[in-house]
Amino acid sequence: MAKGKHAMNKGALKQADKVLHPSSRKVLRISKKINHRSNVDTKGKVGLNRLAGLGEKLAWLREALPGVEGEEGQVDSGALLTLVNGFLSRFDDELEQIKIKNSIGGKNSKRKQHSAREDAINLAIKTEKSDFDGCGLELPDLLEQENLEYFRNWEGEVRYVQNIKLCRLRKIGRAHV
């Protein structure tokens, strides 16, 4: 009989739960497959998380856009600066609420409530302010009329975020990405 054409060994089925040597080729092959699968899953989630975070920022800017537009629906550099300042201070109300909740109870309250959320907000504010002061804050290019129209009509879906043209806005000037 040709090689591989014979029936399977009867004892092979009984050895399914057999302990394998940690440095055997079979174990290395299995661990390589598991590591590859976890890496693929992780990298997919990282990209999705980045787009979701950018989508949240853009959604806030879209809601605040009508308050800074000019008469003909145009956005000038002064309005853009007002929008950026509002964007950087968007968490002020929530931080104030957290401070009020923590002040209630006085000395009896040993642990701070909402400290994780407060830390996340403070980190986001610090990062965004340093970006605005340094390399620039990544925001939609609202000075370009075609991009402004697309941004107005955008319904907040994350999959269309990549169609919005972004630029980096700094304190000193404006630099395109």
C-alpha angles and dihedrals in degrees: 000000000000121000112277093014098097127092119275119268111267092223093055093076091053092053096062091109093043116139112246127211110257094233097043119124091242093056092046091052092050093047091048090055092048093048091048092051093049092048092051092049093047095049091050091053093048092058092045092049091050092051092045091053091048089047091055091052092048091048090055091049091049091053092049095044099088090059094061103036120114128235097282095040092266125140118214129189093266091054089046091054090050089051092050092049090051090048092053092050098042093112097052094099093049092048090050091052091050091051091051092050091049093048091057111090098031116209095350092071104084099177129047117243119228092011092144092055091045091052092048091050093047091050091050092049092048092048095047094047092049089048091050091049094043129023096358140264114270108236136149116280098249095169090072108081097213093051091046091055092049090048092051091051094045109113098206099265113151094217091065095050090094090062092062112093110231131200133186114247119200133182092251103041148328124278124183121229 
